[in-house]
Short mmCIF file of C-alpha atoms in Angstrom, two decimals:
data_model
loop_
_atom_site.label_atom_id
_atom_site.label_comp_id
_atom_site.label_asym_id
_atom_site.label_seq_id
_atom_site.Cartn_x
_atom_site.Cartn_y
_atom_site.Cartn_z
CA MET A 1 -6.83 7.67 -14.75
CA PRO A 2 -8.13 9.86 -11.82
CA VAL A 3 -6.11 10.33 -8.60
CA GLU A 4 -7.39 7.84 -6.14
CA PHE A 5 -7.11 7.47 -2.32
CA ILE A 6 -6.05 4.39 -0.41
CA SER A 7 -6.42 3.58 3.25
CA ALA A 8 -5.28 0.42 5.09
CA THR A 9 -7.71 -2.01 6.67
CA HIS A 10 -7.39 -1.88 10.49
CA THR A 11 -8.72 -4.97 12.26
CA THR A 12 -8.36 -3.31 15.69
CA ASN A 13 -7.87 0.25 16.94
CA THR A 14 -4.31 -0.55 18.05
CA THR A 15 -1.39 1.34 16.44
CA GLU A 16 2.16 2.25 17.48
CA ALA A 17 0.60 5.18 19.47
CA SER A 18 -1.87 3.01 21.47
CA GLY A 19 0.59 1.82 24.20
CA PRO A 20 1.62 -1.80 24.84
CA GLY A 21 -0.93 -4.45 25.81
CA ARG A 22 -3.85 -3.29 23.73
CA HIS A 23 -6.06 -5.76 21.88
CA ILE A 24 -4.64 -7.16 18.69
CA GLY A 25 -5.98 -9.73 16.29
CA PHE A 26 -9.44 -9.35 14.67
CA ASP A 27 -12.15 -7.19 16.24
CA VAL A 28 -14.96 -7.97 13.73
CA ASP A 29 -17.35 -5.15 14.76
CA TYR A 30 -14.49 -2.58 14.70
CA THR A 31 -13.29 -3.70 11.32
CA ARG A 32 -16.84 -3.55 9.91
CA ARG A 33 -17.22 0.04 11.21
CA PHE A 34 -13.88 0.95 9.71
CA VAL A 35 -14.66 -0.50 6.36
CA ARG A 36 -18.04 1.29 6.13
CA ALA A 37 -16.43 4.56 7.15
CA LEU A 38 -14.01 4.28 4.28
CA ASP A 39 -16.85 3.34 1.92
CA ASP A 40 -18.98 6.24 3.07
CA GLY A 41 -16.08 8.64 3.09
CA GLY A 42 -15.13 8.29 -0.46
CA PHE A 43 -11.90 6.33 -0.25
CA ASP A 44 -11.20 4.31 -3.48
CA TRP A 45 -9.02 1.49 -2.09
CA THR A 46 -8.04 -0.07 1.18
CA LEU A 47 -4.90 -2.15 1.61
CA VAL A 48 -5.31 -5.54 3.10
CA ALA A 49 -1.90 -6.04 4.59
CA TYR A 50 0.06 -9.27 5.06
CA SER A 51 2.38 -10.44 7.83
CA SER A 52 3.18 -13.86 9.30
CA ALA A 53 1.17 -13.07 12.45
CA SER A 54 -1.81 -11.10 10.98
CA VAL A 55 -5.35 -12.00 10.05
CA ASP A 56 -5.60 -14.13 6.92
CA ALA A 57 -5.51 -11.59 4.09
CA GLU A 58 -7.69 -13.40 1.53
CA GLN A 59 -10.53 -13.84 4.03
CA LEU A 60 -10.15 -10.22 5.22
CA ALA A 61 -10.36 -8.99 1.59
CA GLN A 62 -13.58 -10.90 1.17
CA PHE A 63 -14.86 -9.37 4.42
CA VAL A 64 -14.17 -5.94 2.98
CA VAL A 65 -16.06 -6.71 -0.11
CA ASN A 66 -18.97 -8.18 1.82
CA ASN A 67 -19.22 -5.18 4.07
CA SER A 68 -19.01 -2.36 1.46
CA GLU A 69 -20.54 -1.09 -1.72
CA ARG A 70 -17.74 0.65 -3.57
CA ILE A 71 -14.32 0.43 -1.90
CA LYS A 72 -11.79 -1.85 -3.48
CA PRO A 73 -9.54 -4.08 -1.33
CA MET A 74 -5.90 -4.10 -2.40
CA LEU A 75 -4.93 -7.59 -1.23
CA ALA A 76 -1.32 -8.03 -0.27
CA HIS A 77 0.07 -11.42 -1.17
CA ARG A 78 3.44 -13.07 -0.57
CA PRO A 79 4.40 -15.62 -3.34
CA GLY A 80 5.94 -18.79 -2.17
CA PHE A 81 3.42 -20.09 0.39
CA VAL A 82 0.54 -20.97 -1.96
CA PHE A 83 0.72 -22.30 -5.55
CA PRO A 84 -0.11 -19.61 -8.12
CA THR A 85 -2.93 -21.57 -9.80
CA ARG A 86 -4.78 -21.70 -6.56
CA VAL A 87 -4.19 -18.05 -5.85
CA ALA A 88 -5.41 -17.11 -9.39
CA LYS A 89 -8.66 -18.85 -8.58
CA ALA A 90 -9.04 -17.31 -5.16
CA LEU A 91 -8.39 -13.78 -6.44
CA ALA A 92 -10.84 -14.26 -9.28
CA THR A 93 -13.45 -15.53 -6.91
CA ILE A 94 -13.15 -12.53 -4.58
CA ASP A 95 -13.20 -10.21 -7.61
CA GLN A 96 -16.35 -11.88 -8.87
CA ILE A 97 -17.97 -11.44 -5.49
CA GLY A 98 -17.03 -7.74 -5.51
CA ARG A 99 -17.93 -7.34 -9.27
CA GLY A 100 -14.46 -6.12 -10.16
CA ARG A 101 -13.44 -4.56 -6.89
CA LEU A 102 -10.04 -6.14 -6.19
CA GLY A 103 -6.36 -5.42 -6.70
CA VAL A 104 -3.38 -7.57 -5.61
CA HIS A 105 -0.29 -6.18 -4.16
CA ILE A 106 2.68 -8.61 -4.57
CA ILE A 107 5.19 -8.60 -1.66
CA SER A 108 8.41 -10.34 -2.45
CA GLY A 109 9.75 -9.92 1.09
CA GLY A 110 12.64 -7.71 2.22
CA ASN A 111 13.31 -9.43 5.60
CA ASP A 112 14.76 -12.90 5.70
CA THR A 113 13.71 -13.39 9.33
CA GLU A 114 10.07 -12.55 8.63
CA GLN A 115 10.11 -14.87 5.51
CA ALA A 116 11.54 -17.75 7.56
CA ARG A 117 8.69 -17.63 10.01
CA GLU A 118 6.51 -19.22 7.36
CA GLY A 119 9.23 -21.48 5.90
CA ASP A 120 10.59 -19.34 3.03
CA TYR A 121 14.37 -19.50 2.90
CA LEU A 122 15.04 -18.18 -0.59
CA THR A 123 17.41 -15.23 -0.97
CA LYS A 124 16.03 -11.77 -1.68
CA ALA A 125 17.05 -12.04 -5.38
CA GLN A 126 15.37 -15.38 -5.70
CA ARG A 127 12.21 -14.05 -4.05
CA TYR A 128 11.94 -11.25 -6.55
CA ALA A 129 12.56 -13.66 -9.48
CA ARG A 130 9.84 -15.87 -8.00
CA SER A 131 7.49 -12.92 -7.80
CA GLU A 132 8.05 -12.13 -11.48
CA GLU A 133 7.25 -15.71 -12.53
CA PHE A 134 4.30 -15.73 -10.10
CA ILE A 135 2.75 -12.62 -11.72
CA THR A 136 3.27 -14.17 -15.21
CA VAL A 137 1.38 -17.32 -14.16
CA LEU A 138 -1.55 -15.30 -12.66
CA ARG A 139 -2.00 -13.43 -15.90
CA LYS A 140 -1.60 -16.58 -17.98
CA VAL A 141 -4.38 -18.38 -15.92
CA TRP A 142 -6.72 -15.34 -16.10
CA SER A 143 -6.36 -15.02 -19.94
CA ALA A 144 -6.20 -18.79 -20.88
CA THR A 145 -8.95 -20.12 -23.12
CA GLU A 146 -7.77 -23.65 -23.10
CA PRO A 147 -5.80 -25.90 -20.61
CA LEU A 148 -2.52 -24.28 -19.68
CA SER A 149 0.88 -25.76 -18.95
CA HIS A 150 3.90 -23.96 -17.52
CA GLU A 151 7.44 -24.84 -16.69
CA GLY A 152 9.59 -22.22 -15.06
CA GLU A 153 12.28 -21.76 -12.45
CA PHE A 154 9.90 -21.96 -9.44
CA TYR A 155 6.59 -23.38 -10.81
CA ARG A 156 5.67 -26.25 -12.99
CA PHE A 157 2.18 -27.59 -13.95
CA ASP A 158 0.42 -29.31 -16.80
CA GLY A 159 -3.01 -28.94 -18.32
CA PHE A 160 -4.50 -26.54 -15.75
CA ALA A 161 -7.96 -25.11 -16.48
CA THR A 162 -10.36 -23.05 -14.48
CA ASP A 163 -13.92 -21.82 -14.97
CA ILE A 164 -13.48 -18.80 -12.65
CA LYS A 165 -11.97 -15.68 -14.14
CA PRO A 166 -11.80 -12.07 -12.87
CA TYR A 167 -14.94 -9.94 -13.35
CA HIS A 168 -13.27 -7.70 -15.92
CA GLY A 169 -10.96 -10.37 -17.30
CA THR A 170 -7.95 -9.33 -15.24
CA ILE A 171 -7.04 -7.81 -11.83
CA PRO A 172 -4.72 -4.82 -11.29
CA ILE A 173 -1.35 -6.04 -10.06
CA SER A 174 0.75 -3.82 -7.76
CA VAL A 175 4.44 -4.25 -6.89
CA GLY A 176 6.19 -2.27 -4.25
CA GLY A 177 9.66 -1.70 -2.88
CA SER A 178 12.69 0.56 -3.12
CA SER A 179 15.39 -1.87 -4.17
CA GLN A 180 16.79 -2.41 -7.66
CA GLU A 181 15.07 -5.76 -7.70
CA ALA A 182 11.70 -4.15 -6.85
CA TYR A 183 12.17 -1.49 -9.67
CA ARG A 184 12.94 -4.28 -12.08
CA VAL A 185 9.88 -6.42 -11.34
CA GLY A 186 7.60 -3.47 -10.84
CA GLY A 187 8.68 -1.80 -14.12
CA ARG A 188 8.35 -5.07 -16.11
CA GLN A 189 5.19 -6.42 -14.48
CA GLY A 190 3.29 -3.88 -12.36
CA ASP A 191 0.12 -2.03 -13.28
CA ILE A 192 0.81 -0.12 -10.05
CA PHE A 193 4.06 0.55 -8.13
CA GLY A 194 4.01 1.33 -4.42
CA LEU A 195 6.49 3.58 -2.56
CA TRP A 196 6.72 4.86 0.97
CA GLY A 197 6.61 8.63 1.40
CA GLU A 198 10.06 10.09 0.87
CA PRO A 199 10.84 13.72 -0.04
CA LEU A 200 9.66 14.90 -3.40
CA LYS A 201 13.18 14.79 -4.99
CA GLU A 202 13.82 11.21 -3.89
CA THR A 203 10.33 10.10 -4.79
CA ALA A 204 10.76 11.59 -8.30
CA GLU A 205 14.03 9.75 -8.63
CA GLN A 206 12.41 6.36 -7.73
CA ILE A 207 9.59 7.00 -10.12
CA ALA A 208 12.09 7.65 -12.90
CA SER A 209 13.83 4.40 -12.16
CA VAL A 210 10.65 2.34 -12.41
CA ASN A 211 9.62 4.15 -15.50
CA ALA A 212 13.00 3.52 -17.17
CA ILE A 213 12.50 -0.19 -16.69
CA ALA A 214 8.95 -0.04 -18.11
CA ASP A 215 10.27 1.86 -21.14
CA ALA A 216 12.93 -0.77 -21.69
CA ALA A 217 10.30 -3.46 -21.52
CA GLY A 218 8.08 -1.57 -23.93
CA ARG A 219 5.13 -1.38 -21.57
CA PRO A 220 3.14 1.49 -20.01
CA HIS A 221 4.45 3.19 -16.86
CA PRO A 222 2.83 1.74 -13.73
CA ARG A 223 0.57 4.06 -11.73
CA ILE A 224 2.45 5.29 -8.74
CA TRP A 225 1.16 4.70 -5.23
CA VAL A 226 2.84 6.66 -2.38
CA SER A 227 2.04 6.13 1.34
CA PHE A 228 1.98 8.51 4.34
CA ARG A 229 0.76 8.77 7.91
CA PRO A 230 -0.83 12.25 7.96
CA ILE A 231 -1.39 14.11 11.25
CA VAL A 232 -4.00 16.82 10.63
CA ALA A 233 -6.03 19.32 12.56
CA ALA A 234 -7.93 22.56 11.93
CA THR A 235 -4.78 24.66 12.07
CA ASP A 236 -1.06 24.03 11.57
CA GLU A 237 -0.38 24.81 15.21
CA LEU A 238 -2.91 22.25 16.50
CA ALA A 239 -1.56 19.62 14.06
CA TRP A 240 2.01 20.09 15.32
CA GLU A 241 0.82 19.82 18.91
CA LYS A 242 -0.88 16.61 18.01
CA ALA A 243 2.18 15.33 16.16
CA HIS A 244 4.39 15.77 19.13
CA ASP A 245 1.81 14.04 21.38
CA ILE A 246 1.77 11.07 19.02
CA LEU A 247 5.50 10.91 18.88
CA GLY A 248 5.67 10.75 22.66
CA LYS A 249 3.10 7.90 22.75
CA VAL A 250 5.02 5.96 20.14
CA ARG A 251 8.21 6.25 22.09
CA GLN A 252 6.47 5.01 25.19
CA THR A 253 5.00 2.07 23.27
CA VAL A 254 8.41 1.02 21.97
CA ALA A 255 10.11 1.52 25.40
CA ALA A 256 7.45 -0.47 27.26
CA ALA A 257 6.76 -3.34 24.86
CA PRO A 258 7.78 -6.65 26.46
CA LYS A 259 9.95 -9.08 24.55
CA GLY A 260 7.97 -10.83 21.88
CA ALA A 261 5.16 -8.22 21.88
CA ARG A 262 3.90 -6.66 18.66
CA PHE A 263 6.06 -3.55 18.90
CA ALA A 264 9.02 -4.99 20.77
CA ALA A 265 11.22 -5.12 17.69
CA LEU A 266 10.78 -1.51 16.81
CA GLY A 267 14.05 0.29 17.18
CA GLN A 268 16.27 -2.85 17.36
CA GLY A 269 19.03 -2.81 14.80
CA ARG A 270 19.08 -1.45 11.24
CA PRO A 271 16.33 -3.08 9.19
CA ALA A 272 17.13 -5.39 6.34
CA ASN A 273 14.77 -3.96 3.76
CA VAL A 274 15.91 -1.14 1.52
CA GLY A 275 12.65 0.89 1.95
CA SER A 276 13.23 1.18 5.66
CA GLN A 277 16.90 1.98 5.23
CA ARG A 278 16.05 4.82 2.84
CA LEU A 279 13.52 6.31 5.25
CA LEU A 280 16.05 6.19 8.10
CA ASP A 281 18.61 7.97 5.88
CA VAL A 282 16.03 10.70 5.03
CA ALA A 283 15.30 11.06 8.79
CA ALA A 284 18.98 11.38 9.51
CA ARG A 285 19.22 14.34 7.19
CA GLY A 286 16.46 16.32 9.03
CA GLU A 287 13.15 16.25 10.69
CA LEU A 288 11.14 18.33 8.21
CA HIS A 289 11.30 18.07 4.37
CA ASP A 290 9.47 19.95 1.66
CA ARG A 291 6.06 21.39 2.66
CA ALA A 292 5.11 19.13 5.54
CA LEU A 293 7.01 15.71 5.57
CA TRP A 294 7.98 14.95 9.09
CA THR A 295 10.45 12.15 9.91
CA PRO A 296 10.81 11.68 13.75
CA LEU A 297 8.31 8.87 13.73
CA VAL A 298 10.55 7.05 11.27
CA THR A 299 13.39 7.08 13.83
CA ALA A 300 10.99 6.18 16.67
CA THR A 301 9.69 3.09 14.98
CA ASN A 302 12.98 2.21 13.21
CA ALA A 303 11.07 2.67 9.90
CA ALA A 304 8.91 -0.30 10.54
CA GLY A 305 6.59 0.17 7.56
CA SER A 306 5.17 3.39 6.23
CA SER A 307 6.15 5.90 8.89
CA THR A 308 6.65 9.40 7.43
CA ALA A 309 3.98 11.85 8.46
CA LEU A 310 2.49 14.84 6.57
CA VAL A 311 1.76 17.32 9.37
CA GLY A 312 -0.42 20.36 9.19
CA SER A 313 -3.81 21.80 8.74
CA TYR A 314 -6.29 20.15 6.42
CA GLU A 315 -5.27 22.71 3.72
CA THR A 316 -1.51 22.23 4.25
CA VAL A 317 -1.72 18.45 4.02
CA ALA A 318 -3.99 18.63 0.90
CA LYS A 319 -1.39 20.93 -0.77
CA ALA A 320 1.37 18.51 0.27
CA LEU A 321 -0.50 15.58 -1.33
CA LEU A 322 -0.95 17.63 -4.49
CA ASP A 323 2.77 18.18 -4.59
CA TYR A 324 3.14 14.44 -4.94
CA VAL A 325 0.42 14.36 -7.60
CA ASP A 326 2.48 16.93 -9.53
CA ILE A 327 5.47 14.62 -9.74
CA GLY A 328 3.42 11.68 -11.03
CA CYS A 329 1.74 10.00 -8.02
CA GLU A 330 -1.81 8.81 -8.82
CA LEU A 331 -2.67 6.81 -5.76
CA LEU A 332 -2.35 8.49 -2.39
CA SER A 333 -2.33 6.23 0.66
CA ILE A 334 -3.17 7.89 3.93
CA ARG A 335 -3.78 6.24 7.30
CA GLY A 336 -3.43 7.59 10.78
CA TYR A 337 -2.50 6.74 14.33
CA ASP A 338 -6.19 6.74 15.42
CA PRO A 339 -7.34 4.76 12.45
CA LEU A 340 -11.13 5.16 12.47
CA ASN A 341 -11.28 8.75 13.63
CA ASP A 342 -8.46 9.83 11.33
CA ALA A 343 -10.12 8.12 8.30
CA VAL A 344 -13.32 10.12 9.13
CA ASP A 345 -11.34 13.32 9.31
CA TYR A 346 -9.41 12.69 6.15
CA ALA A 347 -12.64 11.91 4.32
CA ARG A 348 -14.37 14.98 5.68
CA TYR A 349 -11.63 17.52 5.30
CA VAL A 350 -8.69 16.42 3.21
CA LEU A 351 -10.08 14.30 0.32
CA PRO A 352 -12.54 17.00 -0.77
CA LEU A 353 -9.79 19.67 -0.88
CA VAL A 354 -7.51 17.54 -3.11
CA ARG A 355 -10.40 16.56 -5.35
CA GLN A 356 -11.69 20.13 -5.62
CA GLU A 357 -8.31 21.38 -6.70
CA LEU A 358 -7.87 18.60 -9.29
CA ALA A 359 -11.37 19.26 -10.58
CA HIS A 360 -10.51 23.03 -10.87
CA ARG A 361 -7.30 22.18 -12.73
CA ALA A 362 -9.16 20.01 -15.18
CA ALA A 363 -11.89 22.56 -15.76
CA THR A 364 -9.44 25.43 -16.35
CA ALA A 365 -6.89 23.50 -18.41
CA ALA A 366 -6.38 24.89 -21.99
CA PRO A 367 -8.22 22.65 -24.52
CA ALA A 368 -6.00 20.68 -26.86
CA VAL A 369 -5.56 22.22 -30.30
CA PRO A 370 -6.77 19.83 -33.05
CA VAL A 371 -3.94 18.81 -35.35
CA ALA A 372 -5.74 19.98 -38.41
CA ALA A 373 -6.11 23.49 -37.04
CA ALA A 374 -2.53 23.78 -35.86
CA GLY A 375 -0.41 26.38 -37.61
#
């Protein structure tokens, strides 16, 4: 499979660096421009994120499909709030509308408080077990040729049948996380496994953990998806100037956010999810790792989501992304602090450099020696 690029669908131009009080919600015109910029710029995927307060993810994924020609929405879904038979039909319907342009990213939930906002009170271990059963049901529904019954720990139904199937028969399923539970479900069930951007050594260790589970289950290794917030410019010096400016704005946003506002919780207490804890531990060991991985934004946001930056010139950041390709990452997620303008810059300057180098490697690789000619 080729290396692919992922963005994240922004429904407004607000980020952690925008300052408090900016518009949030769903700016339809802005979102349409953003999606079309990704489509025109050569991105392959765009994450449609999920939170208890955000735009409905299913409807936003269909919006992406309706306003693009080629980009594929990666629809984040939290099991537990909607029955899996209904989700299987909804995903298949969007996939049919997009003629095979859909993936689903299963989020089990690492934060009890966030889960409780929508009425989910299971423990973390139970949530991951539910996710595994949920994925099993999705695939059974998509592959079934006759009425289907199921009785598991979390779901039970009898004689379910549907006429709507995915365009290509199935939909790629992604699992993400940094806990042992996430590795287990992702290794046993994921076509794709998502990680936040840690240093190369730690990322390689996480990949090995997921692959070991897949090996034990006798299934192919999931494709690895790794996420960053690159800060790029024409030169390294300009990029670092930009990075420190963004850091100052993020700190102002966190300090000024009123109680209950979108960014008010950033920096308050150690987060519950393992992925955020790992990023904070990386940040505590130093500000700069490997070629260009910069961590002060992790500390400034209390690791609220993907928050490690790759900082440097277009060439430096392209080389840093290739470093991750070299350890087994096939999907590179990049989104910025000025979402639309950054996406345009990435598409214009970074994606071509990465793809040119990969094409060069493929063209200059030594051809395989036929077995009959060996020796």
